[in-house]
Amino acid sequence: MPELRLIDPSRARPETPEITDAEAAAMARAVPNLFKRWGVTDSQACTLLGGISARTWARWKLGASGRLPRDLRARLANLMGIHKALRLIFREPERGYDWVAAPNAVFGGRSALEVMLGGELTDLMRVRHYLDAERGDIADPADWDAIASAESKTNPRVAESIGLLDLVPPARRVSGEGATWLMAPFVHVSRDRRSRFSDGSYGVYYAGDRFEVALFETIHHHGRFMAATDQAPGWASDFRELVGAIDRDLHDLRDRTIWSDCLDPDDYSPSQALAARLRGAGSNGLVYPSVRYPEGDCVAVFWPDLIPIPLQARHLGYHWDGSRVDRIRDLGSGEVFAVEG
């Protein structure tokens, strides 16, 4: 006969660090200001915070949140993670605030706020995972470490999902100075941010065989991110060039006549299906012609331990003209280049 047995509470506690009372109080003080920036109404605020009462929310706005339960602390941690990710992605804070309420093609035309107003903790996590996957391309590694450490201080459900570290077996993880450049694409993934060789359920490290390949590939994909929320023109985001090498056996897709379906500019279904099969069979990854810069090649690598840690090189700013990335700036030299073709 099935039965329930009470577990000793001391044995049931998660091994990950708890969010302290001081940390929870700090987030509770910050969230009214954050919601004001996002244009969140009082009713919406109550929903985002797990259905708290209007009276309780009124006390929060006066700085009297009281002791917070674990679920509410997890919600606050996710909200702060979303805010931090937007600050990393956008140079101008106002762009990030506006992004939250803007209709987004990624979410089927709904805004991130509408997604979060589903009311579940997982709705907040969905938005954060998408942004974490996006910022994994551009965040400073020092920031990434600090953010991951701080945001993992929550309950087991959230702690397991922060960074999705469980997607990379311990034996395949890399560490040391600069290792976060390699780990980020594998632990910050989202089904809302699919790529040519992943449906968003696992990470892939993409690189080009020359600067121009990496430049035009990132210009294309960043343009899609900006267009999804109809961003206003301006110098919106910064990127970093990483220089490295790889010496591994890779499946070769460079014959365009054979692999044309996997090199379609828009339809990733065939390439995702192929990659899933190869990855499951133990492949290291693929080499294929760049779709955004046809004179060069790209690699898609399935595990971080296959790649030496890269070095950081140029630091670039991307200008969005309202419909495309039309200029880049070398932030070291100050030179500005028009993007043509």
GROMACS .gro file of C-alpha atoms in nm:
model
  341
    1MET     CA    1   0.000   0.000   0.000
    2PRO     CA    2   0.154   0.335  -0.099
    3GLU     CA    3   0.204   0.576   0.187
    4LEU     CA    4   0.370   0.906   0.269
    5ARG     CA    5   0.650   0.944   0.520
    6LEU     CA    6   0.756   1.278   0.665
    7ILE     CA    7   1.118   1.354   0.581
    8ASP     CA    8   1.338   1.515   0.841
    9PRO     CA    9   1.330   1.883   0.732
   10SER     CA   10   1.702   1.920   0.799
   11ARG     CA   11   1.775   1.641   0.549
   12ALA     CA   12   1.538   1.784   0.288
   13ARG     CA   13   1.702   2.124   0.264
   14PRO     CA   14   1.879   2.199  -0.065
   15GLU     CA   15   2.255   2.193  -0.065
   16THR     CA   16   2.272   2.518  -0.263
   17PRO     CA   17   2.305   2.839  -0.059
   18GLU     CA   18   1.981   3.003   0.046
   19ILE     CA   19   1.904   3.361  -0.044
   20THR     CA   20   1.968   3.545   0.280
   21ASP     CA   21   1.714   3.769   0.450
   22ALA     CA   22   1.931   4.069   0.367
   23GLU     CA   23   1.950   3.973  -0.001
   24ALA     CA   24   1.575   3.912  -0.017
   25ALA     CA   25   1.504   4.245   0.149
   26ALA     CA   26   1.733   4.425  -0.095
   27MET     CA   27   1.553   4.270  -0.392
   28ALA     CA   28   1.215   4.352  -0.240
   29ARG     CA   29   1.320   4.716  -0.206
   30ALA     CA   30   1.443   4.722  -0.565
   31VAL     CA   31   1.148   4.558  -0.736
   32PRO     CA   32   0.900   4.851  -0.701
   33ASN     CA   33   1.151   5.071  -0.884
   34LEU     CA   34   1.207   4.801  -1.146
   35PHE     CA   35   0.833   4.759  -1.204
   36LYS     CA   36   0.797   5.135  -1.241
   37ARG     CA   37   1.063   5.130  -1.513
   38TRP     CA   38   0.887   4.842  -1.685
   39GLY     CA   39   0.548   5.018  -1.670
   40VAL     CA   40   0.395   4.742  -1.456
   41THR     CA   41   0.057   4.819  -1.297
   42ASP     CA   42  -0.022   4.738  -0.934
   43SER     CA   43  -0.242   4.447  -1.041
   44GLN     CA   44   0.031   4.309  -1.267
   45ALA     CA   45   0.287   4.346  -0.988
   46CYS     CA   46   0.075   4.126  -0.762
   47THR     CA   47   0.060   3.859  -1.034
   48LEU     CA   48   0.435   3.870  -1.103
   49LEU     CA   49   0.500   3.825  -0.733
   50GLY     CA   50   0.293   3.509  -0.709
   51GLY     CA   51  -0.050   3.652  -0.639
   52ILE     CA   52   0.022   3.865  -0.333
   53SER     CA   53  -0.263   4.091  -0.221
   54ALA     CA   54  -0.294   4.457  -0.315
   55ARG     CA   55  -0.249   4.546   0.053
   56THR     CA   56   0.075   4.347   0.072
   57TRP     CA   57   0.203   4.515  -0.246
   58ALA     CA   58   0.120   4.855  -0.099
   59ARG     CA   59   0.340   4.769   0.200
   60TRP     CA   60   0.620   4.662  -0.036
   61LYS     CA   61   0.614   5.001  -0.204
   62LEU     CA   62   0.661   5.157   0.139
   63GLY     CA   63   0.963   4.935   0.203
   64ALA     CA   64   0.788   4.694   0.441
   65SER     CA   65   0.792   4.358   0.266
   66GLY     CA   66   0.842   4.149   0.578
   67ARG     CA   67   0.996   3.803   0.575
   68LEU     CA   68   0.963   3.644   0.233
   69PRO     CA   69   0.890   3.275   0.158
   70ARG     CA   70   1.124   3.074  -0.062
   71ASP     CA   71   0.901   3.084  -0.372
   72LEU     CA   72   0.881   3.462  -0.359
   73ARG     CA   73   1.257   3.489  -0.318
   74ALA     CA   74   1.295   3.273  -0.630
   75ARG     CA   75   1.062   3.506  -0.821
   76LEU     CA   76   1.264   3.807  -0.714
   77ALA     CA   77   1.589   3.637  -0.816
   78ASN     CA   78   1.448   3.569  -1.162
   79LEU     CA   79   1.320   3.925  -1.200
   80MET     CA   80   1.661   4.062  -1.102
   81GLY     CA   81   1.824   3.818  -1.345
   82ILE     CA   82   1.603   3.946  -1.627
   83HIS     CA   83   1.692   4.304  -1.540
   84LYS     CA   84   2.064   4.226  -1.527
   85ALA     CA   85   2.055   4.040  -1.859
   86LEU     CA   86   1.886   4.335  -2.030
   87ARG     CA   87   2.146   4.573  -1.890
   88LEU     CA   88   2.418   4.352  -2.040
   89ILE     CA   89   2.249   4.322  -2.379
   90PHE     CA   90   2.156   4.688  -2.426
   91ARG     CA   91   2.398   4.976  -2.385
   92GLU     CA   92   2.111   5.217  -2.307
   93PRO     CA   93   1.902   5.114  -2.001
   94GLU     CA   94   1.582   5.256  -2.150
   95ARG     CA   95   1.601   5.005  -2.435
   96GLY     CA   96   1.591   4.722  -2.185
   97TYR     CA   97   1.298   4.871  -1.997
   98ASP     CA   98   1.103   4.918  -2.321
   99TRP     CA   99   1.192   4.566  -2.443
  100VAL     CA  100   0.990   4.408  -2.163
  101ALA     CA  101   0.657   4.549  -2.286
  102ALA     CA  102   0.725   4.537  -2.661
  103PRO     CA  103   0.552   4.272  -2.876
  104ASN     CA  104   0.810   4.004  -2.948
  105ALA     CA  105   0.809   3.766  -3.243
  106VAL     CA  106   1.004   3.515  -3.033
  107PHE     CA  107   0.704   3.482  -2.799
  108GLY     CA  108   0.448   3.457  -3.078
  109GLY     CA  109   0.382   3.831  -3.082
  110ARG     CA  110   0.336   3.856  -2.708
  111SER     CA  111   0.562   4.075  -2.499
  112ALA     CA  112   0.794   3.936  -2.234
  113LEU     CA  113   0.566   4.099  -1.977
  114GLU     CA  114   0.267   3.911  -2.113
  115VAL     CA  115   0.460   3.585  -2.089
  116MET     CA  116   0.557   3.658  -1.728
  117LEU     CA  117   0.198   3.748  -1.641
  118GLY     CA  118   0.111   3.383  -1.690
  119GLY     CA  119   0.173   3.391  -1.317
  120GLU     CA  120   0.392   3.084  -1.275
  121LEU     CA  121   0.754   3.088  -1.165
  122THR     CA  122   0.832   2.899  -1.485
  123ASP     CA  123   0.696   3.193  -1.688
  124LEU     CA  124   0.960   3.419  -1.532
  125MET     CA  125   1.222   3.152  -1.590
  126ARG     CA  126   1.127   3.124  -1.958
  127VAL     CA  127   1.200   3.492  -2.019
  128ARG     CA  128   1.520   3.480  -1.817
  129HIS     CA  129   1.650   3.170  -1.995
  130TYR     CA  130   1.589   3.334  -2.332
  131LEU     CA  131   1.778   3.646  -2.228
  132ASP     CA  132   2.055   3.444  -2.065
  133ALA     CA  133   2.101   3.258  -2.393
  134GLU     CA  134   2.117   3.589  -2.577
  135ARG     CA  135   2.356   3.758  -2.335
  136GLY     CA  136   2.581   3.452  -2.329
  137ASP     CA  137   2.726   3.584  -2.654
  138ILE     CA  138   2.822   3.925  -2.519
  139ALA     CA  139   2.845   3.925  -2.140
  140ASP     CA  140   3.180   3.992  -1.977
  141PRO     CA  141   3.303   3.665  -1.822
  142ALA     CA  142   3.364   3.834  -1.487
  143ASP     CA  143   3.002   3.946  -1.484
  144TRP     CA  144   2.883   3.602  -1.593
  145ASP     CA  145   3.054   3.432  -1.299
  146ALA     CA  146   2.918   3.681  -1.048
  147ILE     CA  147   2.567   3.662  -1.188
  148ALA     CA  148   2.565   3.284  -1.196
  149SER     CA  149   2.686   3.267  -0.837
  150ALA     CA  150   2.433   3.517  -0.707
  151GLU     CA  151   2.136   3.384  -0.900
  152SER     CA  152   2.199   3.022  -0.798
  153LYS     CA  153   2.113   3.111  -0.438
  154THR     CA  154   1.756   2.993  -0.459
  155ASN     CA  155   1.543   2.682  -0.421
  156PRO     CA  156   1.643   2.353  -0.588
  157ARG     CA  157   1.409   2.393  -0.888
  158VAL     CA  158   1.560   2.725  -0.982
  159ALA     CA  159   1.915   2.644  -0.872
  160GLU     CA  160   1.920   2.339  -1.102
  161SER     CA  161   1.807   2.552  -1.395
  162ILE     CA  162   2.031   2.854  -1.341
  163GLY     CA  163   2.287   2.829  -1.614
  164LEU     CA  164   2.154   2.477  -1.691
  165LEU     CA  165   2.492   2.343  -1.586
  166ASP     CA  166   2.346   1.992  -1.581
  167LEU     CA  167   2.346   2.000  -1.963
  168VAL     CA  168   2.724   1.959  -1.954
  169PRO     CA  169   2.854   1.643  -1.783
  170PRO     CA  170   3.118   1.724  -1.518
  171ALA     CA  171   3.388   1.549  -1.720
  172ARG     CA  172   3.319   1.777  -2.018
  173ARG     CA  173   3.319   2.108  -1.831
  174VAL     CA  174   3.610   2.350  -1.857
  175SER     CA  175   3.744   2.590  -1.597
  176GLY     CA  176   4.012   2.849  -1.554
  177GLU     CA  177   4.064   3.200  -1.683
  178GLY     CA  178   3.847   3.264  -1.987
  179ALA     CA  179   3.660   2.934  -1.957
  180THR     CA  180   3.324   3.106  -1.929
  181TRP     CA  181   3.355   3.209  -2.294
  182LEU     CA  182   3.336   2.837  -2.375
  183MET     CA  183   3.083   2.734  -2.114
  184ALA     CA  184   2.829   3.012  -2.173
  185PRO     CA  185   2.684   2.881  -2.503
  186PHE     CA  186   2.632   2.538  -2.345
  187VAL     CA  187   2.468   2.641  -2.017
  188HIS     CA  188   2.264   2.940  -2.135
  189VAL     CA  189   2.018   2.779  -2.374
  190SER     CA  190   1.651   2.834  -2.448
  191ARG     CA  191   1.396   2.678  -2.679
  192ASP     CA  192   1.294   3.035  -2.761
  193ARG     CA  193   1.642   3.091  -2.905
  194ARG     CA  194   1.704   2.809  -3.149
  195SER     CA  195   2.001   2.799  -3.382
  196ARG     CA  196   2.101   2.622  -3.703
  197PHE     CA  197   2.222   2.309  -3.525
  198SER     CA  198   2.018   2.312  -3.204
  199ASP     CA  199   1.650   2.321  -3.118
  200GLY     CA  200   1.740   2.506  -2.799
  201SER     CA  201   1.752   2.198  -2.578
  202TYR     CA  202   2.133   2.186  -2.581
  203GLY     CA  203   2.416   2.426  -2.651
  204VAL     CA  204   2.648   2.464  -2.948
  205TYR     CA  205   2.966   2.670  -2.979
  206TYR     CA  206   2.975   2.850  -3.314
  207ALA     CA  207   3.285   3.008  -3.466
  208GLY     CA  208   3.409   3.128  -3.805
  209ASP     CA  209   3.738   3.070  -3.982
  210ARG     CA  210   3.799   3.445  -4.009
  211PHE     CA  211   3.688   3.773  -3.855
  212GLU     CA  212   3.442   3.855  -4.135
  213VAL     CA  213   3.253   3.530  -4.088
  214ALA     CA  214   3.201   3.587  -3.716
  215LEU     CA  215   3.113   3.951  -3.781
  216PHE     CA  216   2.844   3.893  -4.042
  217GLU     CA  217   2.699   3.590  -3.865
  218THR     CA  218   2.654   3.787  -3.542
  219ILE     CA  219   2.525   4.091  -3.732
  220HIS     CA  220   2.253   3.875  -3.885
  221HIS     CA  221   2.145   3.706  -3.563
  222HIS     CA  222   2.163   4.022  -3.352
  223GLY     CA  223   1.953   4.194  -3.618
  224ARG     CA  224   1.685   3.929  -3.576
  225PHE     CA  225   1.687   3.984  -3.199
  226MET     CA  226   1.647   4.360  -3.243
  227ALA     CA  227   1.378   4.327  -3.510
  228ALA     CA  228   1.172   4.092  -3.294
  229THR     CA  229   1.080   4.388  -3.070
  230ASP     CA  230   1.101   4.666  -3.330
  231GLN     CA  231   1.391   4.843  -3.157
  232ALA     CA  232   1.454   5.212  -3.220
  233PRO     CA  233   1.774   5.314  -3.405
  234GLY     CA  234   2.099   5.369  -3.215
  235TRP     CA  235   2.426   5.221  -3.095
  236ALA     CA  236   2.251   4.944  -2.906
  237SER     CA  237   2.495   4.666  -2.815
  238ASP     CA  238   2.860   4.573  -2.778
  239PHE     CA  239   3.032   4.251  -2.885
  240ARG     CA  240   3.373   4.098  -2.827
  241GLU     CA  241   3.587   3.916  -3.081
  242LEU     CA  242   3.726   3.584  -2.955
  243VAL     CA  243   4.025   3.426  -3.127
  244GLY     CA  244   4.103   3.057  -3.093
  245ALA     CA  245   4.162   2.732  -3.278
  246ILE     CA  246   4.018   2.384  -3.298
  247ASP     CA  247   4.187   2.061  -3.406
  248ARG     CA  248   3.919   1.792  -3.402
  249ASP     CA  249   3.746   1.555  -3.641
  250LEU     CA  250   3.424   1.721  -3.753
  251HIS     CA  251   3.149   1.612  -3.988
  252ASP     CA  252   3.195   1.802  -4.315
  253LEU     CA  253   2.893   1.978  -4.467
  254ARG     CA  254   3.087   2.205  -4.703
  255ASP     CA  255   2.951   2.051  -5.022
  256ARG     CA  256   2.656   2.280  -5.085
  257THR     CA  257   2.509   2.052  -5.352
  258ILE     CA  258   2.472   1.769  -5.101
  259TRP     CA  259   2.385   1.965  -4.788
  260SER     CA  260   2.172   2.247  -4.931
  261ASP     CA  261   1.877   2.164  -4.705
  262CYS     CA  262   2.098   2.206  -4.396
  263LEU     CA  263   2.227   2.542  -4.523
  264ASP     CA  264   1.890   2.707  -4.582
  265PRO     CA  265   1.899   3.075  -4.477
  266ASP     CA  266   1.576   3.049  -4.278
  267ASP     CA  267   1.458   2.690  -4.229
  268TYR     CA  268   1.667   2.521  -3.959
  269SER     CA  269   1.456   2.205  -3.931
  270PRO     CA  270   1.677   1.977  -4.147
  271SER     CA  271   2.002   2.100  -3.991
  272GLN     CA  272   1.866   2.065  -3.637
  273ALA     CA  273   1.751   1.710  -3.708
  274LEU     CA  274   2.090   1.617  -3.853
  275ALA     CA  275   2.280   1.773  -3.564
  276ALA     CA  276   2.067   1.596  -3.305
  277ARG     CA  277   2.141   1.259  -3.468
  278LEU     CA  278   2.514   1.326  -3.498
  279ARG     CA  279   2.546   1.461  -3.146
  280GLY     CA  280   2.359   1.160  -3.011
  281ALA     CA  281   2.598   0.932  -3.199
  282GLY     CA  282   2.903   1.095  -3.040
  283SER     CA  283   3.002   1.349  -3.304
  284ASN     CA  284   3.234   1.634  -3.204
  285GLY     CA  285   3.049   1.879  -3.429
  286LEU     CA  286   3.032   2.006  -3.784
  287VAL     CA  287   3.217   2.226  -4.030
  288TYR     CA  288   3.000   2.403  -4.288
  289PRO     CA  289   3.004   2.703  -4.523
  290SER     CA  290   2.893   3.030  -4.370
  291VAL     CA  291   2.544   3.125  -4.484
  292ARG     CA  292   2.594   3.494  -4.399
  293TYR     CA  293   2.947   3.525  -4.544
  294PRO     CA  294   2.976   3.264  -4.825
  295GLU     CA  295   3.353   3.300  -4.869
  296GLY     CA  296   3.420   3.156  -4.526
  297ASP     CA  297   3.345   2.850  -4.316
  298CYS     CA  298   3.197   2.794  -3.972
  299VAL     CA  299   3.221   2.526  -3.708
  300ALA     CA  300   2.949   2.410  -3.472
  301VAL     CA  301   3.105   2.225  -3.177
  302PHE     CA  302   2.894   2.010  -2.946
  303TRP     CA  303   3.101   2.013  -2.623
  304PRO     CA  304   3.316   2.278  -2.451
  305ASP     CA  305   3.610   2.050  -2.371
  306LEU     CA  306   3.683   2.008  -2.743
  307ILE     CA  307   3.798   2.369  -2.780
  308PRO     CA  308   4.102   2.547  -2.634
  309ILE     CA  309   4.007   2.856  -2.434
  310PRO     CA  310   3.999   3.152  -2.677
  311LEU     CA  311   4.156   3.494  -2.631
  312GLN     CA  312   3.965   3.819  -2.639
  313ALA     CA  313   4.055   4.055  -2.925
  314ARG     CA  314   3.860   4.348  -3.068
  315HIS     CA  315   3.566   4.508  -2.889
  316LEU     CA  316   3.292   4.623  -3.127
  317GLY     CA  317   2.976   4.832  -3.109
  318TYR     CA  318   2.679   4.753  -3.337
  319HIS     CA  319   2.451   5.029  -3.470
  320TRP     CA  320   2.088   4.943  -3.540
  321ASP     CA  321   1.910   5.166  -3.795
  322GLY     CA  322   1.562   5.038  -3.715
  323SER     CA  323   1.566   4.755  -3.967
  324ARG     CA  324   1.922   4.620  -3.977
  325VAL     CA  325   2.270   4.654  -3.829
  326ASP     CA  326   2.411   4.914  -4.066
  327ARG     CA  327   2.735   5.019  -3.893
  328ILE     CA  328   2.996   4.884  -3.655
  329ARG     CA  329   3.249   5.071  -3.445
  330ASP     CA  330   3.586   4.943  -3.332
  331LEU     CA  331   3.572   5.058  -2.971
  332GLY     CA  332   3.949   5.040  -2.944
  333SER     CA  333   4.043   5.259  -3.239
  334GLY     CA  334   3.715   5.450  -3.269
  335GLU     CA  335   3.686   5.366  -3.640
  336VAL     CA  336   3.333   5.329  -3.778
  337PHE     CA  337   3.252   5.100  -4.072
  338ALA     CA  338   2.936   5.081  -4.284
  339VAL     CA  339   2.783   4.735  -4.323
  340GLU     CA  340   2.701   4.683  -4.689
  341GLY     CA  341   2.556   4.405  -4.895
   0.00000   0.00000   0.00000
